[in-house]
């Protein structure tokens, strides 16, 4: 039985898998079982923030595994406390953090926090949460309902009540009523097609919500942890949300989710929990990830590469105006909007044949989520191959 046959026989077939068999990696480069190298502009969908097989992360994980992986949240967990403090220090927000295991789970916790807030603050029970069309908040039942893409709701109802979808930020104001407790947004929609929100509109929204005692939840599962060039996209946008959720890049590939909140007392003992959340292994990994990325940012290397990458993508959008409308995105969360009549998937497949990994977002965007520690040589090699693929189309 081949590996592909084994996968198809025994793994639930929920993914449109590409049957390449990667066996190892080095920063932005992946190697398949035949020794072929691929330039990875996808980083496992914004997860491998410090690159593949980062030696410092590997060492931290091994060191921690040799000591303790897990004791449960019934006891003190040193790296968990340190990580919570680091997240507060680096973001500059006066917050406490709860640790979960994924983005969807972090968002579930954020929704629970908002529901609790709506129960205890104010005269009527407030429970409504406004999210945006084209958003993506995860696959669990409530996170899926929070996701403003009706097509994804097929088959899985009935859902929890209280989610409404705004077309855009101005439309949020029209949907607010006495039962509204929170607004939940991504500052740059990722899965929805690499769509940054307008900064002034977000700042005005944050202010208006504060005045009306409505919580602002920012889903930074994809934008968080230097993906946009700053520790959090909320820093870039100059806002202080009530709740921020994180996952993806935080553990550099080790599963971890986090909910940061300025409402430090909102959930009391026994009101939320997770068996695995914040265990020794994942929080030690995340601490190392933060240290690596902070150094990378402080040295100027991250900002330098962001500029080069943006410039290079802009040039590609111009040179291949037959295929692309424009370049979109922020930091290392970028896309090329594909022209009407052209297929993003065809471009992604052609790039893969040239051994460069790019992703799809929304209906018509070729998405780039490189590892944050990408070198100039890796970037050049990736774009050389990408252009070769475009020349063939
Ligand atoms: N929120 C956002 C903005 C995401 O991009 C994703 C995943 O793509 C999620 C939530 C769900 O995260 P997870 O797959 O870890 O549950």
mmCIF file of N, CA and C in Angstrom, residues 15 100-112 135-149 152-160 163 165 184 219 221 245 272:
data_model
loop_
_atom_site.group_PDB
_atom_site.id
_atom_site.type_symbol
_atom_site.label_atom_id
_atom_site.label_comp_id
_atom_site.label_asym_id
_atom_site.label_seq_id
_atom_site.Cartn_x
_atom_site.Cartn_y
_atom_site.Cartn_z
ATOM 1 N N UNK A 15 -9.943 17.006 3.190
ATOM 2 C CA UNK A 15 -9.051 17.994 2.571
ATOM 3 C C UNK A 15 -8.815 17.673 1.102
ATOM 4 N N UNK A 100 -5.467 28.193 24.800
ATOM 5 C CA UNK A 100 -6.244 27.119 24.184
ATOM 6 C C UNK A 100 -5.320 26.371 23.213
ATOM 7 N N UNK A 101 -5.899 25.655 22.261
ATOM 8 C CA UNK A 101 -5.094 24.796 21.387
ATOM 9 C C UNK A 101 -5.189 25.110 19.910
ATOM 10 N N UNK A 102 -6.077 26.007 19.533
ATOM 11 C CA UNK A 102 -6.272 26.310 18.115
ATOM 12 C C UNK A 102 -6.987 27.645 17.997
ATOM 13 N N UNK A 103 -7.101 28.095 16.756
ATOM 14 C CA UNK A 103 -7.776 29.367 16.511
ATOM 15 C C UNK A 103 -9.262 29.296 16.814
ATOM 16 N N UNK A 104 -9.898 28.232 16.331
ATOM 17 C CA UNK A 104 -11.339 28.096 16.548
ATOM 18 C C UNK A 104 -11.641 28.049 18.048
ATOM 19 N N UNK A 105 -10.814 27.334 18.758
ATOM 20 C CA UNK A 105 -11.047 27.188 20.195
ATOM 21 C C UNK A 105 -10.813 28.514 20.923
ATOM 22 N N UNK A 106 -9.818 29.275 20.467
ATOM 23 C CA UNK A 106 -9.599 30.605 21.048
ATOM 24 C C UNK A 106 -10.827 31.482 20.791
ATOM 25 N N UNK A 107 -11.355 31.405 19.584
ATOM 26 C CA UNK A 107 -12.537 32.220 19.269
ATOM 27 C C UNK A 107 -13.760 31.776 20.072
ATOM 28 N N UNK A 108 -13.905 30.472 20.271
ATOM 29 C CA UNK A 108 -15.003 29.980 21.131
ATOM 30 C C UNK A 108 -14.904 30.618 22.517
ATOM 31 N N UNK A 109 -13.688 30.646 23.051
ATOM 32 C CA UNK A 109 -13.482 31.221 24.381
ATOM 33 C C UNK A 109 -13.796 32.710 24.386
ATOM 34 N N UNK A 110 -13.402 33.386 23.314
ATOM 35 C CA UNK A 110 -13.673 34.835 23.213
ATOM 36 C C UNK A 110 -15.186 35.078 23.194
ATOM 37 N N UNK A 111 -15.898 34.205 22.486
ATOM 38 C CA UNK A 111 -17.362 34.349 22.409
ATOM 39 C C UNK A 111 -17.983 34.084 23.783
ATOM 40 N N UNK A 112 -17.444 33.112 24.483
ATOM 41 C CA UNK A 112 -17.924 32.863 25.854
ATOM 42 C C UNK A 112 -17.699 34.085 26.745
ATOM 43 N N UNK A 135 -15.676 36.764 6.461
ATOM 44 C CA UNK A 135 -14.756 36.493 7.567
ATOM 45 C C UNK A 135 -14.525 34.989 7.681
ATOM 46 N N UNK A 136 -13.512 34.636 8.462
ATOM 47 C CA UNK A 136 -13.311 33.222 8.804
ATOM 48 C C UNK A 136 -12.854 33.141 10.251
ATOM 49 N N UNK A 137 -13.617 32.405 11.066
ATOM 50 C CA UNK A 137 -13.285 32.330 12.484
ATOM 51 C C UNK A 137 -13.101 30.903 12.984
ATOM 52 N N UNK A 138 -13.232 29.902 12.112
ATOM 53 C CA UNK A 138 -12.949 28.534 12.539
ATOM 54 C C UNK A 138 -14.072 27.567 12.239
ATOM 55 N N UNK A 139 -13.837 26.298 12.575
ATOM 56 C CA UNK A 139 -14.699 25.208 12.110
ATOM 57 C C UNK A 139 -15.585 24.594 13.177
ATOM 58 N N UNK A 140 -15.414 24.969 14.432
ATOM 59 C CA UNK A 140 -16.313 24.433 15.451
ATOM 60 C C UNK A 140 -17.681 25.094 15.256
ATOM 61 N N UNK A 141 -18.716 24.543 15.849
ATOM 62 C CA UNK A 141 -20.070 24.997 15.512
ATOM 63 C C UNK A 141 -20.248 26.500 15.727
ATOM 64 N N UNK A 142 -19.805 27.020 16.868
ATOM 65 C CA UNK A 142 -20.023 28.444 17.117
ATOM 66 C C UNK A 142 -19.087 29.318 16.289
ATOM 67 N N UNK A 143 -17.829 28.904 16.163
ATOM 68 C CA UNK A 143 -16.896 29.693 15.348
ATOM 69 C C UNK A 143 -17.338 29.679 13.881
ATOM 70 N N UNK A 144 -17.929 28.567 13.473
ATOM 71 C CA UNK A 144 -18.431 28.462 12.099
ATOM 72 C C UNK A 144 -19.620 29.405 11.899
ATOM 73 N N UNK A 145 -20.480 29.465 12.900
ATOM 74 C CA UNK A 145 -21.627 30.373 12.820
ATOM 75 C C UNK A 145 -21.158 31.832 12.827
ATOM 76 N N UNK A 146 -20.066 32.091 13.545
ATOM 77 C CA UNK A 146 -19.496 33.454 13.558
ATOM 78 C C UNK A 146 -18.892 33.805 12.205
ATOM 79 N N UNK A 147 -18.525 32.791 11.450
ATOM 80 C CA UNK A 147 -17.923 32.990 10.131
ATOM 81 C C UNK A 147 -18.972 33.494 9.139
ATOM 82 N N UNK A 148 -18.715 34.652 8.543
ATOM 83 C CA UNK A 148 -19.717 35.271 7.665
ATOM 84 C C UNK A 148 -19.680 34.747 6.244
ATOM 85 N N UNK A 149 -19.721 33.430 6.128
ATOM 86 C CA UNK A 149 -19.787 32.812 4.793
ATOM 87 C C UNK A 149 -20.876 31.750 4.864
ATOM 88 N N UNK A 152 -20.690 27.983 4.097
ATOM 89 C CA UNK A 152 -20.009 27.065 5.014
ATOM 90 C C UNK A 152 -20.950 26.549 6.104
ATOM 91 N N UNK A 153 -22.141 27.157 6.207
ATOM 92 C CA UNK A 153 -23.084 26.741 7.249
ATOM 93 C C UNK A 153 -23.975 25.575 6.815
ATOM 94 N N UNK A 154 -23.926 25.253 5.526
ATOM 95 C CA UNK A 154 -24.751 24.149 5.018
ATOM 96 C C UNK A 154 -24.555 22.887 5.854
ATOM 97 N N UNK A 155 -25.613 22.207 6.115
ATOM 98 C CA UNK A 155 -25.647 20.881 6.786
ATOM 99 C C UNK A 155 -25.524 20.905 8.315
ATOM 100 N N UNK A 156 -24.938 21.984 8.887
ATOM 101 C CA UNK A 156 -24.476 21.836 10.265
ATOM 102 C C UNK A 156 -25.371 22.474 11.332
ATOM 103 N N UNK A 157 -26.509 23.018 10.911
ATOM 104 C CA UNK A 157 -27.410 23.642 11.874
ATOM 105 C C UNK A 157 -28.137 22.616 12.715
ATOM 106 N N UNK A 158 -28.915 22.972 13.726
ATOM 107 C CA UNK A 158 -29.084 24.365 14.154
ATOM 108 C C UNK A 158 -27.861 24.892 14.910
ATOM 109 N N UNK A 159 -27.665 26.182 14.760
ATOM 110 C CA UNK A 159 -26.512 26.849 15.367
ATOM 111 C C UNK A 159 -26.923 27.645 16.593
ATOM 112 N N UNK A 160 -25.952 28.043 17.428
ATOM 113 C CA UNK A 160 -26.263 28.995 18.503
ATOM 114 C C UNK A 160 -26.782 30.302 17.895
ATOM 115 N N UNK A 163 -25.758 35.598 15.932
ATOM 116 C CA UNK A 163 -24.710 36.106 15.051
ATOM 117 C C UNK A 163 -25.330 36.802 13.852
ATOM 118 N N UNK A 165 -24.249 39.386 10.320
ATOM 119 C CA UNK A 165 -23.095 39.666 9.462
ATOM 120 C C UNK A 165 -23.223 41.021 8.801
ATOM 121 N N UNK A 184 -16.891 41.277 16.235
ATOM 122 C CA UNK A 184 -15.679 40.457 16.081
ATOM 123 C C UNK A 184 -15.178 40.576 14.643
ATOM 124 N N UNK A 219 -9.914 39.028 15.901
ATOM 125 C CA UNK A 219 -9.416 37.684 15.611
ATOM 126 C C UNK A 219 -8.054 37.832 14.931
ATOM 127 N N UNK A 221 -5.851 35.376 14.806
ATOM 128 C CA UNK A 221 -5.344 34.012 14.626
ATOM 129 C C UNK A 221 -4.343 33.977 13.470
ATOM 130 N N UNK A 245 -7.689 37.243 19.870
ATOM 131 C CA UNK A 245 -7.405 35.806 19.821
ATOM 132 C C UNK A 245 -6.195 35.545 18.921
ATOM 133 N N UNK A 272 -14.224 28.384 32.502
ATOM 134 C CA UNK A 272 -13.630 27.998 31.224
ATOM 135 C C UNK A 272 -12.408 27.140 31.529
#
